[in-house]
XYZ file of C-alpha atoms in Angstrom:
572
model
C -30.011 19.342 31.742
C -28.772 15.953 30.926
C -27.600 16.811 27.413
C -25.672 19.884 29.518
C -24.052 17.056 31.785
C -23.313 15.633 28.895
C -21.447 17.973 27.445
C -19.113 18.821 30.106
C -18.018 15.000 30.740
C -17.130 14.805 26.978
C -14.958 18.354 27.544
C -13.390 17.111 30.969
C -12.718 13.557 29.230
C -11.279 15.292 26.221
C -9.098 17.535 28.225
C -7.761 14.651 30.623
C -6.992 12.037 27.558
C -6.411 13.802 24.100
C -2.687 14.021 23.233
C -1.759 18.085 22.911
C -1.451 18.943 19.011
C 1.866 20.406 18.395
C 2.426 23.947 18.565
C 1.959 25.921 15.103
C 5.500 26.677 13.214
C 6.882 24.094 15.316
C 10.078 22.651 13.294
C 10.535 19.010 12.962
C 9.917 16.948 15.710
C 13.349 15.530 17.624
C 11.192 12.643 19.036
C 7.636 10.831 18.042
C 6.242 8.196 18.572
C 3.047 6.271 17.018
C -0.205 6.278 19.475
C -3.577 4.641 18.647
C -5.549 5.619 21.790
C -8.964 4.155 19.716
C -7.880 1.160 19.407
C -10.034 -1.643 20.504
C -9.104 -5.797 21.102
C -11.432 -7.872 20.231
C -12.342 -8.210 23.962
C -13.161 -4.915 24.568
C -15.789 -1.971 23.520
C -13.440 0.889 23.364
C -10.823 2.722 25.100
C -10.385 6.714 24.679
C -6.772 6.606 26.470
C -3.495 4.846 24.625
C -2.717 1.815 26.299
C -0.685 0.224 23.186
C 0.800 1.429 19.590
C -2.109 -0.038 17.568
C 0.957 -1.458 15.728
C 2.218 -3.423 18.284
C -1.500 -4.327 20.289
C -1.349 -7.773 21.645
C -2.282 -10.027 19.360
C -2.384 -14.348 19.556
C -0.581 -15.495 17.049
C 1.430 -12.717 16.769
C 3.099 -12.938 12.876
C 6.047 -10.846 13.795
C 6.952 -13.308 16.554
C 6.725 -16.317 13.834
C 10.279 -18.184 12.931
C 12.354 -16.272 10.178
C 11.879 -19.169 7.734
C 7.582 -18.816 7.825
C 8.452 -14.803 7.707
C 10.463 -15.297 4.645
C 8.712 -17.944 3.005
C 5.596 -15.402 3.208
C 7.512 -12.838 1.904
C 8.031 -14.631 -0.987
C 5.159 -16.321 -1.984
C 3.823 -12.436 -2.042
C 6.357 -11.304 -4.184
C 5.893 -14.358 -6.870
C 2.507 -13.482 -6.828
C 3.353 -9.217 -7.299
C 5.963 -10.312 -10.225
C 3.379 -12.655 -11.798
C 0.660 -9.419 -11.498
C 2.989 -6.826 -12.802
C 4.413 -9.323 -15.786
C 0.847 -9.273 -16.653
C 0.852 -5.625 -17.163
C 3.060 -5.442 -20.190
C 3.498 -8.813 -21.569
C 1.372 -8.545 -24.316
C 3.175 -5.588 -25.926
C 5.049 -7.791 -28.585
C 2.430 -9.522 -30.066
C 0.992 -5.930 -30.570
C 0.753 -6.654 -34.797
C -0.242 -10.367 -34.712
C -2.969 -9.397 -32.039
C -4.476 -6.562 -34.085
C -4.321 -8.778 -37.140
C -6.208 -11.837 -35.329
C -8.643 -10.307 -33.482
C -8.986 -7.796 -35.695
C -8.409 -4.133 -34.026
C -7.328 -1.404 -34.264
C -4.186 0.151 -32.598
C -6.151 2.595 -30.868
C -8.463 -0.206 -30.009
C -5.012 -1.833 -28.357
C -3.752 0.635 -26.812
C -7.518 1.155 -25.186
C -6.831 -2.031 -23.784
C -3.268 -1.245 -21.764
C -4.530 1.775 -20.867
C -7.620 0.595 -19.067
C -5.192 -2.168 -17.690
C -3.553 0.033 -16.011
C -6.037 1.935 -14.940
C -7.980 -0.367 -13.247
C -5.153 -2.001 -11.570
C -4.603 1.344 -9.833
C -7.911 2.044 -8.989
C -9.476 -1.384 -7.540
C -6.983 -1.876 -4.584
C -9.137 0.656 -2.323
C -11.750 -2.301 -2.455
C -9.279 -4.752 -1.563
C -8.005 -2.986 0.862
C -11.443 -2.014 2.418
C -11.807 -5.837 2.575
C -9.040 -6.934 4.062
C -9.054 -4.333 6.496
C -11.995 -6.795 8.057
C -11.828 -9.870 6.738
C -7.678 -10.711 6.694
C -5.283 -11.197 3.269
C -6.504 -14.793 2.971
C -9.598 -14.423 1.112
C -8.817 -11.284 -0.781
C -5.730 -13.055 -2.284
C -7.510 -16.410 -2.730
C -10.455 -14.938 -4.293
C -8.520 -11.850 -6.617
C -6.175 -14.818 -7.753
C -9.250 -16.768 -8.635
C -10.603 -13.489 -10.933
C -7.024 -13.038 -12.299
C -6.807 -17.254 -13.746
C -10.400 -16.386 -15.247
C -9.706 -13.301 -17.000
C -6.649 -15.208 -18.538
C -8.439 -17.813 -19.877
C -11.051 -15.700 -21.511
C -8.328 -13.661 -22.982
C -6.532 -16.533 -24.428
C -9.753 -18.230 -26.160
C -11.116 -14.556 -27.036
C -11.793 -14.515 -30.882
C -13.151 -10.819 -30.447
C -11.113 -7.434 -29.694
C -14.268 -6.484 -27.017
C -14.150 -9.161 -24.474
C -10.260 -9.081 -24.686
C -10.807 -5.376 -23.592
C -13.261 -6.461 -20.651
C -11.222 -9.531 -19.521
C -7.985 -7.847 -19.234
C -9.442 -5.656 -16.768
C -11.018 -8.221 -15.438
C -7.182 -9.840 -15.065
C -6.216 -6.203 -13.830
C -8.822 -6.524 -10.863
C -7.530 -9.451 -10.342
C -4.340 -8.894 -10.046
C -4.027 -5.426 -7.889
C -5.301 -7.276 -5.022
C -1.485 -8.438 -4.368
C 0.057 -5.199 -5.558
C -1.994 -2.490 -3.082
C -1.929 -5.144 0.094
C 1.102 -7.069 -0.011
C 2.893 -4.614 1.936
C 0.716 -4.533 4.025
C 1.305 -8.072 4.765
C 4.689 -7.418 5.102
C 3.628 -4.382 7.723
C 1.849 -7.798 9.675
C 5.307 -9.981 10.276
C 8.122 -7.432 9.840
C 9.036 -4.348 12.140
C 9.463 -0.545 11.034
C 13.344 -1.309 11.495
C 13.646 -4.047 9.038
C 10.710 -3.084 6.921
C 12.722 -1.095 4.823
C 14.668 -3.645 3.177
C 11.996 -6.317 2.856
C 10.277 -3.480 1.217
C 12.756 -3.331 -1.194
C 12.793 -7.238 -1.603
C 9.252 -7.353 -2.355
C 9.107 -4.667 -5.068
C 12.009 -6.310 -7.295
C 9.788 -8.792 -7.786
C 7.105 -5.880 -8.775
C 10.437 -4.750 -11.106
C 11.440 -7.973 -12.514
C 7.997 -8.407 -13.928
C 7.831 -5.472 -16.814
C 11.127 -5.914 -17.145
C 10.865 -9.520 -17.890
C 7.231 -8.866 -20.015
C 8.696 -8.493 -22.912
C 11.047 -10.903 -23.588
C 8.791 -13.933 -22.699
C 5.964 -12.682 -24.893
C 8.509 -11.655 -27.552
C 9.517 -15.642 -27.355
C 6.258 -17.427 -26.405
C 4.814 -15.186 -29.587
C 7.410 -16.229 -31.877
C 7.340 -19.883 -31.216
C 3.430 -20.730 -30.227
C 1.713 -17.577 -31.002
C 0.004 -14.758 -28.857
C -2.301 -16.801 -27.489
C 0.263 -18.782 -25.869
C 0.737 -15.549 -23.422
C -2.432 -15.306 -22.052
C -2.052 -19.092 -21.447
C 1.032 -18.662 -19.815
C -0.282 -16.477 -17.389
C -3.292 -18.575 -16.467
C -0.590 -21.748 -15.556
C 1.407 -18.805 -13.553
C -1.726 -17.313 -11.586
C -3.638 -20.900 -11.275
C 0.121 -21.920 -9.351
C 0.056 -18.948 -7.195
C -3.904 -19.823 -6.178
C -2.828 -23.266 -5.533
C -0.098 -21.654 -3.187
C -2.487 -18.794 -1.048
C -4.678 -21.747 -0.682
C -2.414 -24.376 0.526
C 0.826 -22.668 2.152
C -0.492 -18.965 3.247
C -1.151 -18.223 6.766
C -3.449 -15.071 7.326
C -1.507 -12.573 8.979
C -4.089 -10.018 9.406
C -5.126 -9.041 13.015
C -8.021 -7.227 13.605
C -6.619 -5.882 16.858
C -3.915 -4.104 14.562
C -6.317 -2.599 12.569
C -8.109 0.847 12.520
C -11.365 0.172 9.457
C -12.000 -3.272 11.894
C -11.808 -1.650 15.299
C -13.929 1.640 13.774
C -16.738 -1.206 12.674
C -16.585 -3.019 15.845
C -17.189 0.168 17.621
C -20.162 1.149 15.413
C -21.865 -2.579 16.376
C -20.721 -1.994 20.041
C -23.022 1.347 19.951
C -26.021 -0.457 18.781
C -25.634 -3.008 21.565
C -28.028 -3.021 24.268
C -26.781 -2.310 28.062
C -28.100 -5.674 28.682
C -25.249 -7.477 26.371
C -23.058 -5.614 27.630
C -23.325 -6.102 31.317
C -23.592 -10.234 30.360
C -20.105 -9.238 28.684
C -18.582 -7.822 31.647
C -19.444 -10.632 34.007
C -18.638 -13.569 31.918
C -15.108 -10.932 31.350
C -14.640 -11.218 34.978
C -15.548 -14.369 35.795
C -12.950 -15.757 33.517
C -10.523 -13.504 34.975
C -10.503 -11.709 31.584
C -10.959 -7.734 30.488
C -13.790 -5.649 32.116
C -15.277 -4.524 29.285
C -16.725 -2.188 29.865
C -17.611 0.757 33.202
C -20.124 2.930 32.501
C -22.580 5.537 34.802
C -23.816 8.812 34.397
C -21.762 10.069 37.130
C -18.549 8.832 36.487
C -17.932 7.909 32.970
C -14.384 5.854 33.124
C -13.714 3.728 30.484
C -11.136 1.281 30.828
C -8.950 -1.874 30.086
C -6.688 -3.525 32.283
C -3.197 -2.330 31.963
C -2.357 -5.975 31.555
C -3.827 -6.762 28.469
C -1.334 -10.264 28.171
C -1.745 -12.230 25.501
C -2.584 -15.466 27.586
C -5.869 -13.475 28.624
C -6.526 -13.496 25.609
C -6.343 -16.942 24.371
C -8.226 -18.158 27.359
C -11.048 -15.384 27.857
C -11.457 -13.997 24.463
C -13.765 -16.698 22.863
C -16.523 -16.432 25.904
C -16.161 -12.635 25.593
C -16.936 -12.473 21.869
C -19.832 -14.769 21.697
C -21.453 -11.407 23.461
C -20.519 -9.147 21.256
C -21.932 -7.683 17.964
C -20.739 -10.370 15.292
C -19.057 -7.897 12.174
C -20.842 -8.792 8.871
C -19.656 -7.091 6.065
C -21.903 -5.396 3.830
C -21.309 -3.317 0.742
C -21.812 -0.330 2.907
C -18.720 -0.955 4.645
C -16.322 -1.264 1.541
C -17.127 1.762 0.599
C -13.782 2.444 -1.111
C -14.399 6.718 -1.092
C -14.744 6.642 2.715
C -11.191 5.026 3.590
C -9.377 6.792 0.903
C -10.766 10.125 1.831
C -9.741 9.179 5.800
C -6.106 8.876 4.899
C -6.300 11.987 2.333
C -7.196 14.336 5.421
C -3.809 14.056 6.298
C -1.361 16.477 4.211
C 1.462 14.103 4.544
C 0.009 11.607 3.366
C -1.048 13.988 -0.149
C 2.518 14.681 0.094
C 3.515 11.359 -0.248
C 1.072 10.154 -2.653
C 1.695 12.697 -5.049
C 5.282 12.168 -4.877
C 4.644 8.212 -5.232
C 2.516 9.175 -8.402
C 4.692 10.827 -10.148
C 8.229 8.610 -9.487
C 5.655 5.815 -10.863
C 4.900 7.559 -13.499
C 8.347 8.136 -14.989
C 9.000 4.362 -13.627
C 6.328 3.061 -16.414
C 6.715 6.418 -19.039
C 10.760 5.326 -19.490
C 10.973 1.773 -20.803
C 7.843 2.429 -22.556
C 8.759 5.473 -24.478
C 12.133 3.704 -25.304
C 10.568 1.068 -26.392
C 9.129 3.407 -29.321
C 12.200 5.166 -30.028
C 13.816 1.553 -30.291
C 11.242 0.612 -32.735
C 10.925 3.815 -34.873
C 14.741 4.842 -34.775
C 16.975 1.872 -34.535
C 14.479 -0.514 -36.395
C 14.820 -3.494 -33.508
C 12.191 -6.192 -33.191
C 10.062 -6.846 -29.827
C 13.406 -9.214 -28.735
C 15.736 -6.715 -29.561
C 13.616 -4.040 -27.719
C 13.344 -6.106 -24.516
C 16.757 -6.857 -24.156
C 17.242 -3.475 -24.516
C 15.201 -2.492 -21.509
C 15.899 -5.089 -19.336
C 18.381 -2.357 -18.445
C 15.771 -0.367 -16.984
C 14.497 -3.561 -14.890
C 18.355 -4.467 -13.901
C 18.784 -0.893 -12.103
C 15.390 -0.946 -10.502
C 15.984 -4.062 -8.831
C 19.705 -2.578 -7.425
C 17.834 0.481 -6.664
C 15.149 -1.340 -4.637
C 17.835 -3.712 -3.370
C 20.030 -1.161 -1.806
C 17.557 1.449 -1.458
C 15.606 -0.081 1.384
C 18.735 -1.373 3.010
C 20.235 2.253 3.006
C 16.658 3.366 4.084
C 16.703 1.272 6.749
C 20.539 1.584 7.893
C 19.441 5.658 8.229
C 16.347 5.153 10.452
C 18.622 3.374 12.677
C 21.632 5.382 12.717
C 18.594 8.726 13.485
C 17.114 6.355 15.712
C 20.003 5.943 17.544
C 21.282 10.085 17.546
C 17.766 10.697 19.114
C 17.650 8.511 22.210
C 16.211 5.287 20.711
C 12.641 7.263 19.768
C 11.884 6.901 15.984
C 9.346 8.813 14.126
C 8.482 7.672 10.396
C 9.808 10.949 8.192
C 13.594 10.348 9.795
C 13.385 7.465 6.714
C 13.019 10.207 4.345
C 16.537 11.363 4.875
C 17.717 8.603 3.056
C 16.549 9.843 -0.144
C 18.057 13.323 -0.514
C 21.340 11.881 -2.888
C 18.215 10.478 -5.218
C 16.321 13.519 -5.029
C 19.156 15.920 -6.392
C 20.765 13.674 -8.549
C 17.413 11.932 -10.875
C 15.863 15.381 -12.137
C 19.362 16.148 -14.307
C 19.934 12.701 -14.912
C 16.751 12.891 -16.283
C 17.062 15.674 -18.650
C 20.576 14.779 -19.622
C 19.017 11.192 -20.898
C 16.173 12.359 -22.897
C 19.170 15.223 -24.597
C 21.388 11.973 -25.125
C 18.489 10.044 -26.941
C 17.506 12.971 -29.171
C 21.346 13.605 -30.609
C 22.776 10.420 -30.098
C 22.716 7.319 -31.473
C 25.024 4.917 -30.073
C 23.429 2.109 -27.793
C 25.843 1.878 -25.108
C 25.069 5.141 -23.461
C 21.480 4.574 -23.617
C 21.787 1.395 -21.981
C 23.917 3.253 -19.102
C 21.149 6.240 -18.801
C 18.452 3.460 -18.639
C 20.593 1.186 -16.089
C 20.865 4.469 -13.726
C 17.338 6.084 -14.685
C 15.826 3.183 -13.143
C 18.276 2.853 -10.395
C 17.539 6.349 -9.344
C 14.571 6.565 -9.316
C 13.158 3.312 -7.079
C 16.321 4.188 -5.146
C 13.762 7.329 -3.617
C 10.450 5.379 -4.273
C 11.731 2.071 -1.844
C 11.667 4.740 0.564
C 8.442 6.728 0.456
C 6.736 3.544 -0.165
C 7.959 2.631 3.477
C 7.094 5.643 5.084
C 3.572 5.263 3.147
C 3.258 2.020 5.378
C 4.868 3.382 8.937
C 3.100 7.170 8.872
C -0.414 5.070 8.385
C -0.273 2.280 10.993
C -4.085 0.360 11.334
C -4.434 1.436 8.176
C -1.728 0.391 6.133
C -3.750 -1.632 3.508
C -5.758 1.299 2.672
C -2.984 3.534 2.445
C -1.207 1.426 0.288
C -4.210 0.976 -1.603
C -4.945 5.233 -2.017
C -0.895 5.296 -2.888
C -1.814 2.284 -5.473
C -4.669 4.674 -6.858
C -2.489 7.153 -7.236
C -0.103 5.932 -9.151
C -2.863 4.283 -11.713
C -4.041 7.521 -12.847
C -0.578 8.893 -12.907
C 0.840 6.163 -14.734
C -2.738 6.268 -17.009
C -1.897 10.390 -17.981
C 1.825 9.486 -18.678
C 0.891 6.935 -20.812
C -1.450 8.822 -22.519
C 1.029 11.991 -22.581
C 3.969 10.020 -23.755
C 3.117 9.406 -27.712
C 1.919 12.754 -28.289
C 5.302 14.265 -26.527
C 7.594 12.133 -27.684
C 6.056 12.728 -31.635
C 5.466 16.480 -31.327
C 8.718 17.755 -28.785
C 11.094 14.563 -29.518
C 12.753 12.894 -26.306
C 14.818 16.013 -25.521
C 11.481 17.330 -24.965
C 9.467 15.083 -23.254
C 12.095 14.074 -20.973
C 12.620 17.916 -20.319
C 9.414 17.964 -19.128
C 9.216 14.842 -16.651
C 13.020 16.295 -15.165
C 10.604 19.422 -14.062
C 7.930 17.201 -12.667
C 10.384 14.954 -10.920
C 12.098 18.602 -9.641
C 8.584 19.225 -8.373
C 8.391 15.630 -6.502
C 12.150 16.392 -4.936
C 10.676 20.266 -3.358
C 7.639 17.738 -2.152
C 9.598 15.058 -0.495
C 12.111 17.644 1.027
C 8.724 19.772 2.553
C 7.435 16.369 3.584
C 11.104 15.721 5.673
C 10.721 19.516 7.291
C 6.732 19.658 8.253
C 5.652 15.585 8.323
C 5.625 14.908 11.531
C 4.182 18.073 12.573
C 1.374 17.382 10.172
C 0.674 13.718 11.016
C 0.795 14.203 14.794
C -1.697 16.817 14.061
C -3.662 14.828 11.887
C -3.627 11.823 14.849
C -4.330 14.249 17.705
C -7.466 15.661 15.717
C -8.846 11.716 14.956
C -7.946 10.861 18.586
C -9.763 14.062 19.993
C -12.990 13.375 17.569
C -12.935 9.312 18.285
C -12.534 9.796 21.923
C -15.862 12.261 22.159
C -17.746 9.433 20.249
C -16.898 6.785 21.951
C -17.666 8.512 25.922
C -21.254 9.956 24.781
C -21.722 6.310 23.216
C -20.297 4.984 26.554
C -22.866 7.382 28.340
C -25.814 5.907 26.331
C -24.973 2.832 26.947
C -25.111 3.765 30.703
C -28.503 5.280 30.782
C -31.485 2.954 31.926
């Protein structure tokens, strides 16, 4: 009989509280708006009704209330560090023959050893981002920085091909942790309407870094040797330690955040009745939160509809000496389990694949020119970088002026529909990228196959790479603003994907290039980028349709949870 009670209070409760999915073959929603009905302070045990955007919860401290100079001066101390990560990646490419020849290896052996950096760079954000989702930025950056300065050294006093292998993934772990949750830093102090463009600030950095590679290990090679590189890197990282330890404030707040307020709940359900009652009164008698109501008659959970900061400061400490203290164990890093939560949601596939592939070509086009450089014009690794610096010059303008035009279109759409803002109106602000990048494409790799004149090729690359982060500035927003308390993973499953996308092209690109020539090969990336414009342009139409029934769904399944754990709870 109970379990029938049970039963119906969960269907009632559902029926009062869940937000209605949206109707099926609906067209794209004319207003949206971001709810996070699970979301839990730190003061409280949970609450199956929205009271707050989990992206704008209360929070002490809050970092996007901080001065513009501490915003700014965050932003770039994390875009040093994601330049000094992504130089990493690439730097070592023109001390390819004096490597092979000191070690020894063999090029296969080499190339083993990009690959894998690559690879692993892609792939090892989900565990920062699990993390950081519960223990802030701070200590994943301090202690990732600390594993990149290592793997340097090793590398640069490595007398043997094998543990130069291990160590540069080592420096790849390393490294990631600033590539997969630096924007979500920047999702902590900055907006949706100004995220955009400091988007787009941040990755230059990401873009000056390959684009730089080259030429300072084509120089630090040439003067001191390639061991000089590796030691250049460790004085780089070791200065950007020094920096997270001294100068960075944590801007992670676990109030904000979905993987901390999900493990909070778990430890809430364990709690015994008794805890939880001594958490209620000390709640009320410092004029705090009430915790928690609970009966098997009338199951009402609550907070206080004013949930002010000041409560906060001055009741929150009593209140969470009562609760369950979160203790991370390996159990809860599980990388599979958050990348799988924001894979349930076909936008964010969408988006992912489309980020994949636009990072794909973004690493497969300097890369491959590099070879045809090399093989066809005869050019040394100086030559060759000044060359595709080029590349690097229209990335930056394309990340530049992408996120500022991204930005200047959410507002304009923001404005046309009544103020309300959902995150696929950014999209728009791709579409010129989208049609113009596929033929742009295929009319460079044509060009570099009958051609042989550098001046267009340096225009082709200049635009190519213009283009193309012109669209990714973009999704790699939206990635950010369709996944709020959750943006580190997301960023992290988007960081994944482009790895193993970036891994394949890599792989791809020799064989192409030697078998089909660049007419070819390029022929073939125009179709896949053809394929990623069709995705982002479904992704503009059905988005928010799919994420507000993705978030109705999680909202519907949290809420039963949490009112037969609140009924539990209740029982004597």
């Amino acid at each position: 009989m109970a379990f029938k009670n049970t039963s119906a209070i969960v269907e009632q409760s559902t029926r009062n509280n869940a937000t209605p999915s949206p109707e099926p073959g609906r067209p794209p929603l004319l207003k949206s708006r971001t709810e996070a009905s699970v979301a839990l302070s730190t003061t409280s045990t949970v609450v199956p009704k929205p009271i707050y955007d989990i992206e704008h919860m209360p929070v002490y401290d809050d970092p996007r209330e901080w001065s513009s100079l501490r915003k700014n001066a965050t932003l770039v101390l994390i875009a040093f560090a994601s330049m000094v990560a992504a130089l990493a990646a690439n730097i070592q490419n023109p001390a390819v023959a004096e490597m092979e020849a000191d070690l020894p290896a063999t090029s296969s052996q080499f190339s083993l050893s990009i690959s894998l950096y690559i690879l692993v760079q892609g792939l090892f954000p989900l565990v920062w981002s699990a993390i950081s989702e519960v223990k802030g930025r701070k200590l994943v950056y301090v202690f990732s920085l600390s594993l990149f300065t290592i793997g340097s050294i090793v590398v640069a006093v490595g007398k043997h091909i094998e543990p130069v292998i291990g160590f540069r993934c080592l420096q790849a772990a390393g490294s990631s942790a600033v590539t997969s949750i630096g924007s979500a830093t920047l999702a902590d102090i900055f907006d949706p309407s100004e995220r955009g463009r400091k988007m787009g600030v941040y990755y230059v950095a990401a873009l000056i870094g390959p684009s730089l590679g080259p030429i300072f290990g084509g120089v630090l090679t040439t003067v001191f040797g390639w061991r000089a590189i590796f030691w250049f890197l460790t004085i780089i990282a070791g200065a950007c330690w020094i920096s997270f330890v001294v100068f960075y404030r944590d801007t992670f707040r676990c109030e904000r955040s979905l993987t901390y307020q999900n493990l909070l709940r778990k430890r809430l359900r364990s709690a015994t009745p008794l805890s939880v009652s001594r958490a209620n009164t000390k709640a009320s008698k410092s004029g705090g939160i009430n915790c928690l109501k609970s009966n098997t008659s009338d199951i009402t959970i609550d907070i206080e509809k004013s949930l002010e900061k000041e409560v906060q400061k001055d009741g929150q400490e009593d209140i969470k000496s009562e609760l369950p203290t979160i203790t991370l164990t390996l159990r809860d890093v599980n990388p599979l389990k958050p990348l799988l939560r924001v894979l349930r949601r076909k936008n964010n596939v969408c988006i992912l694949l489309s980020s994949g592939l636009l990072y794909s070509f973004a690493f497969l086009l300097p890369y491959a020119t590099s070879r045809r450089l090399a093989n066809s014009y005869g050019f040394n690794p100086l030559k060759i970088g000044l060359v595709t610096i080029t590349v690097g010059a229209g990335s930056v303008f394309g990340s530049v002026l992408g996120g500022w035009w991204s930005d200047r279109a959410l507002r304009r759409l923001k404005e046309a529909n009544g103020g309300v803002s959902y995150p696929e109106m950014r999209l728009r602000s791709t579409i010129a990228g989208l049609i113009v990048l596929p033929p742009f494409v295929l009319g460079f790799g044509w060009l570099c196959h009958l051609v042989h004149h550098l001046a267009p090729l340096c225009v082709f690359l200049f635009f190519g790479g213009f283009f193309n982060i012109w669209i990714y500035a973009s999704t790699l927003a939206y990635v950010v603003d369709a996944n709020a308390g959750r943006s580190s993973t997301a960023v992290a499953a988007n960081s994944a994907f482009r790895g193993v996308f970036a891994f394949m092209s890599i792989e791809a690109a020799v064989p192409l290039q030697d078998n089909l020539g660049d007419g070819g090969m390029y022929s073939v990336f125009a179709g896949l980028l053809l394929i990623n414009s069709l995705i982002i342009l479904l992704l503009w139409w059905k988005g928010a349709q799919w994420r507000e029934e993705a978030e109705a769904y999680e909202k519907e399944r949290a809420l039963r949870s949490d009112t037969v754990a609140s009924i539990n709870v209740g029982k004597p």
